[in-house]
Structures are given as C-alpha cells and as structure tokens.
DNA sequence: AAAGTTCTTGACTGACTATTCTAGAACGGT
DNA sequence: ACCGTTCTAGAATAGTCAGTCAAGAACTTT
C-alpha cells in the first residue's frame, strides 16, 4: 500500500525526546528537530501533525515506559511538560497526571531533585 | 539631569514577574511585556538592555525579597529560571543557586510541590 | 504495465520574534 | 533662553518560527 516509510517513528520520537529534554519545548525549533531526527519536515508533519503532536508522542512514550526507566530519565520530559505546557494544555496535563499517579515515590521530591540536577545545581558550588 | 522617567522600574519588574510566572520565559513575547507593564519597548530596552535583562532583574528582585515571601511566590519564578534558562545561562544559574542556598526548607520538595501546583495538578482528579 | 496509494523532498508562506533607530519632548544647569 | 542630557514614541528591520504545498518517487494491486 504505497511507498514505505523510510524512517523509524520510534527512533525519531527518541531523538526528539532527547532534544526536548536538552533544550525545552519552546527552546527548540522544528528546524532543530528535523536536524536531530534526520527526518524531513513534511514527513514529520505527515505523521505527527504539529510540533505539539511530536511532543505529545514523546510524552506518551515516556509515560508508557515509565516503569522501565530510572527516576532521572522518566522525570526529565515531565519537567518540560509541566512547566511549559501543562498549564495551558489539558491533554498534556492529563498525561502527566496519569504518569505521576503510577509512581510509588514522592513525586514532588523526585521532580524537584531532577529539576535541580538538570539545571546543573546540587553537584558542587554555585 | 534630563527628562525624568515616567514609569516605575519596580512596578514594571513586578508586572513582568507575574507575566513570566504565568507564561514562561520563551512563552511570553516582548509585545506581551510591553502590554503588561504599559511601558514602551524603547524604554524597556533603554533600562534593561534585553528581554533576558528584564528576566534577570525580576529574578534578582525575587531573590532579594525571598525571605519576605511565601514559599509559593518565591519558587514560581525560580521554576521558570531553572527549567528554561539555568542550563544555558551561568548568571541565571548562579542567582538561582544563591537564592536556594538561603532556604531552610528542602529545596527539591518545595520546587517540586510548586511545580505540580502551578501545572494544575495535585488539587483534584487528573 | 497502468492505476492508485503513500511517502519524500525542497521551496515557499505569512506571522511573529527580539532588537534598533530617529525624531522629538521634558528636564537641569548656565 | 539656550545647551546638554535623558527619556519617550512610533516605525522599521532582519531573522526565525511553525506550518503548507506541489511534484515526484517507491510501493501494491489489478
């Protein structure tokens, strides 16, 4: 049925996830995502619909594999989602809420700890 | 010495602070800041130099009055700073580190708690 | 091999971005 | 009353942003 896709969706999502974690949502452009994934803009839009669509897919992937991940990895993208998107995006907020509710640890402390680590704090002098 | 300033710098900083807290750093444009402060673009640039300059001043103000503020108010802008700026801006990171080091509470938990509250979580169903 | 379908590609668009510039207005000093 | 200085006002600029589109390529089915 038609021309086969030349890129791996999961791989693109993984690459985009790393990018979002490193640069934030508003902080990284579609150009950067195209560059990091190696997938053409048009192809990304055909599959995910929008930049937000890409992010939501990344978030869903992290949520789905949350159990298998270390506490750092599973929190990083949530941080971005909570600070930049959740307040104005019901779906993102809902995914975040669902993910966190599955954690057994203290969510506030885990997120706060990871927040500081990601910012480069709590590992030496100011 | 020259024409007197027609706006109150502290008031502008306070208005900008609220805006940054509500919409994030990348999430709010200079247009929005001009609108919220009621100060002309040129005047803002004359005083603060850049959008980043405005943010840093807001952060400094919060840091300086951190002792007088409730835990929510003093954490909100730090969240934005830590997630969006600190990783790539040494000065911002330094201000954050200095502020947090003065807190007597568990910084990670306080930030995490505020993070969830700001996102609209932990106050009802998902 | 022709038709139909799905994907890729590169160029394009209009809106929005932070920042700058110039002209003029309001002050203090002389 | 003029001069130097500091601020304001509005328009302008160049760059970046997310998103779109038409043309062609790779596949399956008939």
mmCIF file of C-alpha atoms (C1' of nucleotides) in Angstrom:
data_model
loop_
_atom_site.group_PDB
_atom_site.id
_atom_site.type_symbol
_atom_site.label_atom_id
_atom_site.label_comp_id
_atom_site.label_asym_id
_atom_site.label_seq_id
_atom_site.Cartn_x
_atom_site.Cartn_y
_atom_site.Cartn_z
ATOM 1 C CA UNK A 1 0.000 0.000 0.000
ATOM 2 C CA UNK A 2 2.014 2.959 -1.204
ATOM 3 C CA UNK A 3 5.605 3.942 -0.681
ATOM 4 C CA UNK A 4 7.072 2.554 2.547
ATOM 5 C CA UNK A 5 8.195 4.904 5.247
ATOM 6 C CA UNK A 6 11.940 5.408 5.232
ATOM 7 C CA UNK A 7 12.360 6.340 8.870
ATOM 8 C CA UNK A 8 11.617 4.646 12.156
ATOM 9 C CA UNK A 9 8.932 6.510 14.066
ATOM 10 C CA UNK A 10 10.178 5.238 17.424
ATOM 11 C CA UNK A 11 13.717 6.340 16.641
ATOM 12 C CA UNK A 12 12.501 9.792 15.638
ATOM 13 C CA UNK A 13 10.467 10.044 18.830
ATOM 14 C CA UNK A 14 13.507 9.012 20.864
ATOM 15 C CA UNK A 15 15.695 11.609 19.180
ATOM 16 C CA UNK A 16 13.081 14.303 19.652
ATOM 17 C CA UNK A 17 12.706 13.342 23.290
ATOM 18 C CA UNK A 18 16.403 13.903 23.917
ATOM 19 C CA UNK A 19 16.175 17.244 22.162
ATOM 20 C CA UNK A 20 13.169 18.408 24.150
ATOM 21 C CA UNK A 21 14.872 17.383 27.373
ATOM 22 C CA UNK A 22 18.039 19.227 26.457
ATOM 23 C CA UNK A 23 16.529 22.418 25.078
ATOM 24 C CA UNK A 24 12.962 22.609 26.316
ATOM 25 C CA UNK A 25 9.795 22.807 24.250
ATOM 26 C CA UNK A 26 9.746 26.444 23.189
ATOM 27 C CA UNK A 27 13.520 26.400 23.243
ATOM 28 C CA UNK A 28 13.884 24.003 20.332
ATOM 29 C CA UNK A 29 12.625 24.738 16.852
ATOM 30 C CA UNK A 30 11.245 22.439 14.202
ATOM 31 C CA UNK A 31 14.459 23.023 12.293
ATOM 32 C CA UNK A 32 16.386 21.520 15.206
ATOM 33 C CA UNK A 33 14.004 18.577 15.377
ATOM 34 C CA UNK A 34 14.400 17.965 11.666
ATOM 35 C CA UNK A 35 18.160 18.105 12.104
ATOM 36 C CA UNK A 36 18.238 15.839 15.162
ATOM 37 C CA UNK A 37 15.885 13.204 13.801
ATOM 38 C CA UNK A 38 17.183 13.323 10.257
ATOM 39 C CA UNK A 39 13.588 13.270 9.070
ATOM 40 C CA UNK A 40 12.179 15.791 6.624
ATOM 41 C CA UNK A 41 9.749 18.428 7.908
ATOM 42 C CA UNK A 42 6.992 17.276 5.614
ATOM 43 C CA UNK A 43 7.330 13.701 6.803
ATOM 44 C CA UNK A 44 7.220 14.751 10.434
ATOM 45 C CA UNK A 45 4.108 16.821 9.846
ATOM 46 C CA UNK A 46 2.505 13.968 7.892
ATOM 47 C CA UNK A 47 2.950 11.628 10.845
ATOM 48 C CA UNK A 48 2.628 13.880 13.902
ATOM 49 C CA UNK A 49 0.610 16.815 12.593
ATOM 50 C CA UNK A 50 2.385 19.501 14.571
ATOM 51 C CA UNK A 51 5.286 20.270 16.877
ATOM 52 C CA UNK A 52 2.940 19.761 19.784
ATOM 53 C CA UNK A 53 1.956 16.423 18.249
ATOM 54 C CA UNK A 54 5.574 15.326 18.304
ATOM 55 C CA UNK A 55 5.929 16.360 21.911
ATOM 56 C CA UNK A 56 2.779 14.571 22.981
ATOM 57 C CA UNK A 57 4.028 11.405 21.312
ATOM 58 C CA UNK A 58 7.333 11.701 23.149
ATOM 59 C CA UNK A 59 5.469 12.207 26.391
ATOM 60 C CA UNK A 60 3.246 9.192 25.744
ATOM 61 C CA UNK A 61 6.288 7.051 25.032
ATOM 62 C CA UNK A 62 7.951 8.118 28.245
ATOM 63 C CA UNK A 63 4.718 7.520 30.133
ATOM 64 C CA UNK A 64 4.326 4.051 28.646
ATOM 65 C CA UNK A 65 7.870 3.020 29.503
ATOM 66 C CA UNK A 66 7.979 4.854 32.807
ATOM 67 C CA UNK A 67 8.243 1.637 34.773
ATOM 68 C CA UNK A 68 11.378 0.507 32.948
ATOM 69 C CA UNK A 69 13.214 3.802 33.306
ATOM 70 C CA UNK A 70 15.438 5.186 36.012
ATOM 71 C CA UNK A 71 13.957 8.031 38.033
ATOM 72 C CA UNK A 72 16.053 10.597 36.177
ATOM 73 C CA UNK A 73 15.037 9.554 32.700
ATOM 74 C CA UNK A 74 11.373 9.295 33.433
ATOM 75 C CA UNK A 75 11.225 12.735 35.058
ATOM 76 C CA UNK A 76 13.123 14.867 32.590
ATOM 77 C CA UNK A 77 10.494 15.215 29.901
ATOM 78 C CA UNK A 78 7.768 15.559 32.504
ATOM 79 C CA UNK A 79 9.563 18.606 33.840
ATOM 80 C CA UNK A 80 9.378 20.281 30.468
ATOM 81 C CA UNK A 81 5.771 19.257 30.020
ATOM 82 C CA UNK A 82 4.720 20.506 33.440
ATOM 83 C CA UNK A 83 6.489 23.843 33.314
ATOM 84 C CA UNK A 84 5.955 24.801 29.690
ATOM 85 C CA UNK A 85 2.811 23.057 28.533
ATOM 86 C CA UNK A 86 0.628 21.554 31.252
ATOM 87 C CA UNK A 87 -0.847 24.828 32.487
ATOM 88 C CA UNK A 88 -2.344 25.611 29.097
ATOM 89 C CA UNK A 89 -2.809 22.146 27.570
ATOM 90 C CA UNK A 90 -5.387 19.818 29.068
ATOM 91 C CA UNK A 91 -4.201 16.721 27.254
ATOM 92 C CA UNK A 92 -0.589 17.196 28.297
ATOM 93 C CA UNK A 93 -1.658 17.848 31.873
ATOM 94 C CA UNK A 94 -3.741 14.712 31.828
ATOM 95 C CA UNK A 95 -0.885 12.549 30.554
ATOM 96 C CA UNK A 96 1.414 13.987 33.204
ATOM 97 C CA UNK A 97 -1.130 13.374 35.932
ATOM 98 C CA UNK A 98 -1.641 9.799 34.815
ATOM 99 C CA UNK A 99 2.068 9.081 34.698
ATOM 100 C CA UNK A 100 2.825 10.574 38.078
ATOM 101 C CA UNK A 101 -0.039 8.756 39.716
ATOM 102 C CA UNK A 102 1.703 5.483 38.892
ATOM 103 C CA UNK A 103 4.891 6.437 40.680
ATOM 104 C CA UNK A 104 5.448 4.953 44.059
ATOM 105 C CA UNK A 105 7.941 7.596 45.128
ATOM 106 C CA UNK A 106 7.229 11.126 46.322
ATOM 107 C CA UNK A 107 6.564 12.858 43.005
ATOM 108 C CA UNK A 108 7.271 16.380 44.244
ATOM 109 C CA UNK A 109 10.670 15.436 45.592
ATOM 110 C CA UNK A 110 11.645 13.371 42.567
ATOM 111 C CA UNK A 111 10.685 16.160 40.182
ATOM 112 C CA UNK A 112 12.382 18.802 42.314
ATOM 113 C CA UNK A 113 15.563 16.791 42.621
ATOM 114 C CA UNK A 114 15.703 16.192 38.900
ATOM 115 C CA UNK A 115 14.895 19.847 38.243
ATOM 116 C CA UNK A 116 17.944 20.931 40.200
ATOM 117 C CA UNK A 117 20.191 18.326 38.626
ATOM 118 C CA UNK A 118 19.109 19.246 35.124
ATOM 119 C CA UNK A 119 19.841 22.896 35.813
ATOM 120 C CA UNK A 120 23.357 21.996 36.912
ATOM 121 C CA UNK A 121 22.766 22.594 40.618
ATOM 122 C CA UNK A 122 23.301 20.438 43.671
ATOM 123 C CA UNK A 123 26.512 18.946 42.433
ATOM 124 C CA UNK A 124 29.111 21.460 43.514
ATOM 125 C CA UNK A 125 29.490 25.155 44.184
ATOM 126 C CA UNK A 126 27.118 27.765 42.704
ATOM 127 C CA UNK B 1 19.686 65.773 34.593
ATOM 128 C CA UNK B 2 17.496 65.124 31.570
ATOM 129 C CA UNK B 3 13.888 64.119 31.241
ATOM 130 C CA UNK B 4 12.556 62.208 34.226
ATOM 131 C CA UNK B 5 11.470 58.619 33.810
ATOM 132 C CA UNK B 6 7.725 58.296 33.543
ATOM 133 C CA UNK B 7 7.400 54.747 34.791
ATOM 134 C CA UNK B 8 8.327 52.967 38.000
ATOM 135 C CA UNK B 9 11.020 50.399 37.402
ATOM 136 C CA UNK B 10 9.953 48.285 40.373
ATOM 137 C CA UNK B 11 6.366 48.253 39.176
ATOM 138 C CA UNK B 12 7.455 47.209 35.704
ATOM 139 C CA UNK B 13 9.610 44.449 37.168
ATOM 140 C CA UNK B 14 6.702 43.273 39.299
ATOM 141 C CA UNK B 15 4.365 43.185 36.307
ATOM 142 C CA UNK B 16 6.940 41.351 34.209
ATOM 143 C CA UNK B 17 7.493 38.858 37.002
ATOM 144 C CA UNK B 18 3.826 37.951 37.054
ATOM 145 C CA UNK B 19 3.871 37.561 33.310
ATOM 146 C CA UNK B 20 6.942 35.320 33.295
ATOM 147 C CA UNK B 21 5.416 33.166 36.019
ATOM 148 C CA UNK B 22 2.157 32.840 34.118
ATOM 149 C CA UNK B 23 3.528 32.244 30.637
ATOM 150 C CA UNK B 24 7.141 31.185 30.995
ATOM 151 C CA UNK B 25 10.204 32.870 29.542
ATOM 152 C CA UNK B 26 10.114 31.755 25.927
ATOM 153 C CA UNK B 27 6.359 31.634 26.176
ATOM 154 C CA UNK B 28 5.913 35.369 26.569
ATOM 155 C CA UNK B 29 6.975 37.880 23.967
ATOM 156 C CA UNK B 30 8.280 41.409 24.326
ATOM 157 C CA UNK B 31 4.938 42.558 22.955
ATOM 158 C CA UNK B 32 3.225 40.941 25.915
ATOM 159 C CA UNK B 33 5.697 42.514 28.322
ATOM 160 C CA UNK B 34 5.145 45.924 26.774
ATOM 161 C CA UNK B 35 1.412 45.398 27.092
ATOM 162 C CA UNK B 36 1.527 44.116 30.672
ATOM 163 C CA UNK B 37 3.899 46.767 32.000
ATOM 164 C CA UNK B 38 2.440 49.631 29.988
ATOM 165 C CA UNK B 39 5.983 50.719 29.229
ATOM 166 C CA UNK B 40 7.203 51.408 25.711
ATOM 167 C CA UNK B 41 9.610 48.932 24.108
ATOM 168 C CA UNK B 42 12.311 51.517 23.672
ATOM 169 C CA UNK B 43 12.135 52.491 27.320
ATOM 170 C CA UNK B 44 12.371 48.885 28.457
ATOM 171 C CA UNK B 45 15.405 48.302 26.265
ATOM 172 C CA UNK B 46 16.976 51.541 27.487
ATOM 173 C CA UNK B 47 16.713 50.349 31.081
ATOM 174 C CA UNK B 48 17.121 46.582 30.885
ATOM 175 C CA UNK B 49 19.002 46.084 27.643
ATOM 176 C CA UNK B 50 17.213 42.932 26.575
ATOM 177 C CA UNK B 51 14.415 40.515 27.350
ATOM 178 C CA UNK B 52 16.903 38.443 29.276
ATOM 179 C CA UNK B 53 17.920 41.593 31.162
ATOM 180 C CA UNK B 54 14.333 42.070 32.279
ATOM 181 C CA UNK B 55 14.104 38.488 33.426
ATOM 182 C CA UNK B 56 17.354 38.664 35.361
ATOM 183 C CA UNK B 57 16.124 41.780 37.134
ATOM 184 C CA UNK B 58 12.893 40.011 38.058
ATOM 185 C CA UNK B 59 14.889 37.081 39.347
ATOM 186 C CA UNK B 60 17.149 39.351 41.390
ATOM 187 C CA UNK B 61 14.134 41.064 42.912
ATOM 188 C CA UNK B 62 12.599 37.757 43.891
ATOM 189 C CA UNK B 63 15.930 36.597 45.283
ATOM 190 C CA UNK B 64 16.352 39.782 47.325
ATOM 191 C CA UNK B 65 12.879 39.569 48.805
ATOM 192 C CA UNK B 66 12.865 35.805 49.137
ATOM 193 C CA UNK B 67 12.774 35.964 52.914
ATOM 194 C CA UNK B 68 9.588 38.036 52.976
ATOM 195 C CA UNK B 69 7.684 35.863 50.546
ATOM 196 C CA UNK B 70 5.551 32.807 50.994
ATOM 197 C CA UNK B 71 7.046 29.583 49.688
ATOM 198 C CA UNK B 72 4.804 29.631 46.624
ATOM 199 C CA UNK B 73 5.677 33.101 45.499
ATOM 200 C CA UNK B 74 9.376 32.736 45.948
ATOM 201 C CA UNK B 75 9.506 29.465 43.989
ATOM 202 C CA UNK B 76 7.440 30.278 40.931
ATOM 203 C CA UNK B 77 9.940 32.382 39.040
ATOM 204 C CA UNK B 78 12.776 30.084 40.070
ATOM 205 C CA UNK B 79 10.968 27.233 38.358
ATOM 206 C CA UNK B 80 10.962 29.116 35.083
ATOM 207 C CA UNK B 81 14.579 30.137 35.532
ATOM 208 C CA UNK B 82 15.741 26.621 36.353
ATOM 209 C CA UNK B 83 13.889 24.826 33.582
ATOM 210 C CA UNK B 84 14.230 27.324 30.752
ATOM 211 C CA UNK B 85 17.367 29.320 31.421
ATOM 212 C CA UNK B 86 19.715 27.954 34.073
ATOM 213 C CA UNK B 87 21.168 25.140 31.985
ATOM 214 C CA UNK B 88 22.485 27.562 29.379
ATOM 215 C CA UNK B 89 22.950 30.776 31.372
ATOM 216 C CA UNK B 90 25.659 30.871 34.028
ATOM 217 C CA UNK B 91 24.462 34.085 35.644
ATOM 218 C CA UNK B 92 20.891 32.866 35.991
ATOM 219 C CA UNK B 93 22.110 29.562 37.380
ATOM 220 C CA UNK B 94 24.268 31.395 39.877
ATOM 221 C CA UNK B 95 21.407 33.589 41.087
ATOM 222 C CA UNK B 96 19.205 30.522 41.472
ATOM 223 C CA UNK B 97 21.873 28.669 43.385
ATOM 224 C CA UNK B 98 22.435 31.606 45.708
ATOM 225 C CA UNK B 99 18.744 32.009 46.407
ATOM 226 C CA UNK B 100 18.098 28.365 47.087
ATOM 227 C CA UNK B 101 21.094 28.080 49.380
ATOM 228 C CA UNK B 102 19.391 30.562 51.702
ATOM 229 C CA UNK B 103 16.272 28.467 52.055
ATOM 230 C CA UNK B 104 15.893 26.467 55.218
ATOM 231 C CA UNK B 105 13.376 24.064 53.728
ATOM 232 C CA UNK B 106 14.038 21.127 51.429
ATOM 233 C CA UNK B 107 14.526 22.920 48.121
ATOM 234 C CA UNK B 108 13.790 19.915 45.932
ATOM 235 C CA UNK B 109 10.497 19.232 47.630
ATOM 236 C CA UNK B 110 9.430 22.875 47.683
ATOM 237 C CA UNK B 111 10.192 23.299 43.994
ATOM 238 C CA UNK B 112 8.532 20.031 43.087
ATOM 239 C CA UNK B 113 5.414 20.830 45.066
ATOM 240 C CA UNK B 114 5.134 24.242 43.484
ATOM 241 C CA UNK B 115 5.806 22.747 40.066
ATOM 242 C CA UNK B 116 2.824 20.459 40.399
ATOM 243 C CA UNK B 117 0.569 23.151 41.788
ATOM 244 C CA UNK B 118 1.458 25.572 39.012
ATOM 245 C CA UNK B 119 0.697 22.937 36.409
ATOM 246 C CA UNK B 120 -2.745 22.464 37.904
ATOM 247 C CA UNK B 121 -2.016 19.067 39.434
ATOM 248 C CA UNK B 122 -2.393 17.712 42.963
ATOM 249 C CA UNK B 123 -5.623 19.514 43.625
ATOM 250 C CA UNK B 124 -8.227 17.130 42.292
ATOM 251 C CA UNK B 125 -8.677 14.478 39.642
ATOM 252 C CA UNK B 126 -6.461 14.285 36.544
ATOM 253 C "C1'" DA C 1 2.164 -2.033 -17.353
ATOM 254 C "C1'" DA C 2 -1.124 1.131 -15.767
ATOM 255 C "C1'" DA C 3 -3.640 2.916 -11.823
ATOM 256 C "C1'" DG C 4 -3.950 4.034 -7.151
ATOM 257 C "C1'" DT C 5 -1.833 4.973 -2.805
ATOM 258 C "C1'" DT C 6 1.522 6.535 0.463
ATOM 259 C "C1'" DC C 7 5.727 8.704 1.416
ATOM 260 C "C1'" DT C 8 9.707 12.117 0.444
ATOM 261 C "C1'" DT C 9 11.521 16.404 -0.997
ATOM 262 C "C1'" DG C 10 12.578 21.228 -1.397
ATOM 263 C "C1'" DA C 11 10.857 25.524 -1.775
ATOM 264 C "C1'" DC C 12 7.568 28.566 -0.008
ATOM 265 C "C1'" DT C 13 4.467 31.445 3.157
ATOM 266 C "C1'" DG C 14 2.850 34.669 6.409
ATOM 267 C "C1'" DA C 15 3.075 35.565 11.052
ATOM 268 C "C1'" DC C 16 5.712 36.610 14.851
ATOM 269 C "C1'" DT C 17 10.333 37.414 17.091
ATOM 270 C "C1'" DA C 18 13.809 40.428 19.667
ATOM 271 C "C1'" DT C 19 16.040 44.442 18.833
ATOM 272 C "C1'" DT C 20 17.246 49.151 16.788
ATOM 273 C "C1'" DC C 21 16.717 53.831 15.129
ATOM 274 C "C1'" DT C 22 15.304 58.528 14.653
ATOM 275 C "C1'" DA C 23 12.727 62.377 15.942
ATOM 276 C "C1'" DG C 24 11.008 64.916 19.485
ATOM 277 C "C1'" DA C 25 9.671 66.004 24.447
ATOM 278 C "C1'" DA C 26 10.861 67.177 29.261
ATOM 279 C "C1'" DC C 27 14.021 68.257 32.388
ATOM 280 C "C1'" DG C 28 18.648 70.842 34.984
ATOM 281 C "C1'" DG C 29 22.406 73.965 34.609
ATOM 282 C "C1'" DT C 30 24.244 78.332 32.916
ATOM 283 C "C1'" DA D 1 16.766 81.457 26.532
ATOM 284 C "C1'" DC D 2 19.836 78.230 25.123
ATOM 285 C "C1'" DC D 3 22.534 73.708 25.785
ATOM 286 C "C1'" DG D 4 23.372 69.117 27.065
ATOM 287 C "C1'" DT D 5 21.207 65.221 28.745
ATOM 288 C "C1'" DT D 6 17.844 61.676 29.495
ATOM 289 C "C1'" DC D 7 13.696 59.814 28.430
ATOM 290 C "C1'" DT D 8 9.567 58.602 25.176
ATOM 291 C "C1'" DA D 9 7.168 57.253 20.793
ATOM 292 C "C1'" DG D 10 6.409 55.097 16.654
ATOM 293 C "C1'" DA D 11 8.046 52.936 12.897
ATOM 294 C "C1'" DA D 12 11.114 49.903 10.928
ATOM 295 C "C1'" DT D 13 14.335 45.721 10.324
ATOM 296 C "C1'" DA D 14 16.187 41.419 9.799
ATOM 297 C "C1'" DG D 15 15.748 36.964 11.361
ATOM 298 C "C1'" DT D 16 13.242 32.928 12.903
ATOM 299 C "C1'" DC D 17 9.070 30.452 13.641
ATOM 300 C "C1'" DA D 18 5.515 26.690 12.737
ATOM 301 C "C1'" DG D 19 3.211 25.004 9.120
ATOM 302 C "C1'" DT D 20 1.964 24.108 3.804
ATOM 303 C "C1'" DC D 21 2.134 22.562 -0.941
ATOM 304 C "C1'" DA D 22 3.015 20.570 -5.410
ATOM 305 C "C1'" DA D 23 5.922 17.424 -7.804
ATOM 306 C "C1'" DG D 24 7.943 13.210 -7.979
ATOM 307 C "C1'" DA D 25 9.463 8.521 -6.129
ATOM 308 C "C1'" DA D 26 8.507 3.851 -4.331
ATOM 309 C "C1'" DC D 27 5.457 0.575 -3.461
ATOM 310 C "C1'" DT D 28 0.834 -2.836 -4.215
ATOM 311 C "C1'" DT D 29 -2.896 -4.298 -6.823
ATOM 312 C "C1'" DT D 30 -5.267 -5.336 -10.983
#
